[in-house]
Amino acid sequence: MPKKILTGEGRAALAAVRAGAPARSELATAVRYLLQLLVEKAPGGSVEVRVPPFGAVQVIEGPRHTRGTPPNVVEMAPETWIAVATGEEQWMDAAAAGRIIASGVRSDVSDLLPLRP
């Protein structure tokens, strides 16, 4: 199990990202912190949210996936994840622009966003 990111550490990483030109470690921490908040908000295993290269989590109650490619997958770049997770960008806008790749009938997690870091 990955180390839990404390609120202060996560907020500091997000502040560094918002300030521009964050270190790779700050970007990674910000992404992982927001993924952690998503898991806390919607625990489960029916949808996999991927933000390469920093993390992937399974969320939303339902059938748990354990092998191969999950039926419900969401994938996006770190910058896109931070923007939609914090409400700086709307899910529909990012998806329409091709910055979110979502497959499966349960892959729209927009109703869980924005998160409140």
Coordinates of C-alpha atoms in Angstrom, one line a residue:
M1 CA 0.0 0.0 0.0
P2 CA 1.4 3.4 -0.9
K3 CA 2.3 5.9 1.8
K4 CA -0.5 8.2 2.6
I5 CA 0.1 11.8 1.6
L6 CA -0.6 14.2 4.4
T7 CA -2.9 17.1 3.7
G8 CA -0.2 19.7 4.3
E9 CA 2.2 17.9 1.9
G10 CA -0.5 17.5 -0.7
R11 CA -1.6 21.2 -0.5
A12 CA 2.1 22.3 -0.7
A13 CA 2.6 20.3 -3.9
L14 CA -0.6 21.7 -5.4
A15 CA 0.6 25.2 -4.6
A16 CA 3.9 24.5 -6.3
V17 CA 2.1 23.3 -9.4
R18 CA -0.1 26.3 -9.5
A19 CA 2.9 28.6 -9.1
G20 CA 4.3 27.1 -12.3
A21 CA 7.4 25.0 -13.2
P22 CA 7.1 22.5 -10.3
A23 CA 9.8 19.9 -9.7
R24 CA 8.9 16.5 -10.9
S25 CA 8.5 15.3 -7.3
E26 CA 6.0 18.1 -6.6
L27 CA 4.0 17.2 -9.7
A28 CA 4.0 13.5 -8.7
T29 CA 2.9 14.3 -5.1
A30 CA 0.1 16.6 -6.3
V31 CA -1.2 13.9 -8.7
R32 CA -1.0 11.2 -6.1
Y33 CA -2.6 13.4 -3.4
L34 CA -5.6 14.1 -5.7
L35 CA -5.9 10.4 -6.6
Q36 CA -5.8 9.6 -2.9
L37 CA -8.7 12.0 -2.3
L38 CA -10.7 10.4 -5.2
V39 CA -10.2 7.0 -3.6
E40 CA -11.4 8.4 -0.2
K41 CA -14.5 10.0 -1.9
A42 CA -15.4 7.0 -4.0
P43 CA -13.8 3.7 -2.8
G44 CA -14.3 0.7 -4.9
G45 CA -12.8 -1.2 -7.8
S46 CA -15.0 -0.8 -10.9
V47 CA -13.2 2.1 -12.6
E48 CA -9.5 2.5 -13.0
V49 CA -8.2 6.1 -13.2
R50 CA -4.7 6.3 -14.7
V51 CA -2.4 9.3 -14.6
P52 CA 0.9 8.1 -16.1
P53 CA 3.6 8.0 -15.0
F54 CA 2.6 8.9 -11.5
G55 CA -0.3 6.7 -10.5
A56 CA -3.4 4.7 -11.0
V57 CA -6.3 3.9 -8.7
Q58 CA -9.4 1.9 -8.8
V59 CA -12.6 3.7 -7.6
I60 CA -16.4 3.5 -7.5
E61 CA -18.2 0.5 -6.0
G62 CA -19.1 -2.3 -8.3
P63 CA -17.4 -5.4 -9.8
R64 CA -13.8 -5.4 -8.8
H65 CA -11.3 -5.8 -11.6
T66 CA -8.2 -8.0 -11.0
R67 CA -6.7 -9.2 -14.3
G68 CA -6.0 -7.8 -17.8
T69 CA -7.4 -4.5 -19.0
P70 CA -10.2 -3.2 -16.9
P71 CA -13.6 -2.6 -18.6
N72 CA -13.8 1.0 -17.3
V73 CA -10.7 3.0 -17.7
V74 CA -9.9 6.7 -17.5
E75 CA -6.5 8.1 -18.5
M76 CA -5.1 11.5 -18.8
A77 CA -1.9 13.5 -18.4
P78 CA -0.9 14.8 -15.0
E79 CA -1.7 18.5 -15.9
T80 CA -5.1 17.5 -17.1
W81 CA -5.8 15.5 -14.0
I82 CA -4.9 18.3 -11.7
A83 CA -7.0 20.8 -13.7
V84 CA -10.2 18.6 -13.7
A85 CA -9.7 17.4 -10.1
T86 CA -9.4 20.9 -8.7
G87 CA -12.1 22.4 -10.9
E88 CA -9.8 24.6 -12.9
E89 CA -11.2 22.8 -16.0
Q90 CA -14.4 21.1 -16.7
W91 CA -14.4 17.3 -17.5
M92 CA -16.5 17.7 -20.6
D93 CA -14.1 20.4 -22.0
A94 CA -11.0 18.3 -21.4
A95 CA -12.7 15.2 -22.8
A96 CA -13.9 17.1 -25.9
A97 CA -10.4 18.4 -26.5
G98 CA -9.1 14.8 -26.4
R99 CA -7.1 15.2 -23.2
I100 CA -9.2 12.6 -21.4
I101 CA -9.4 9.1 -22.7
A102 CA -12.3 7.2 -21.2
S103 CA -13.7 3.8 -22.1
G104 CA -16.4 1.8 -20.5
V105 CA -20.0 2.6 -19.4
R106 CA -18.9 3.7 -16.0
S107 CA -15.8 5.7 -17.0
D108 CA -17.3 9.2 -16.6
V109 CA -16.3 10.2 -13.1
S110 CA -17.1 13.9 -13.6
D111 CA -19.8 13.7 -10.9
L112 CA -17.0 13.1 -8.3
L113 CA -15.1 16.3 -9.3
P114 CA -13.9 18.7 -8.3
L115 CA -12.2 17.4 -5.2
R116 CA -11.6 19.6 -2.2
P117 CA -7.9 19.4 -1.4

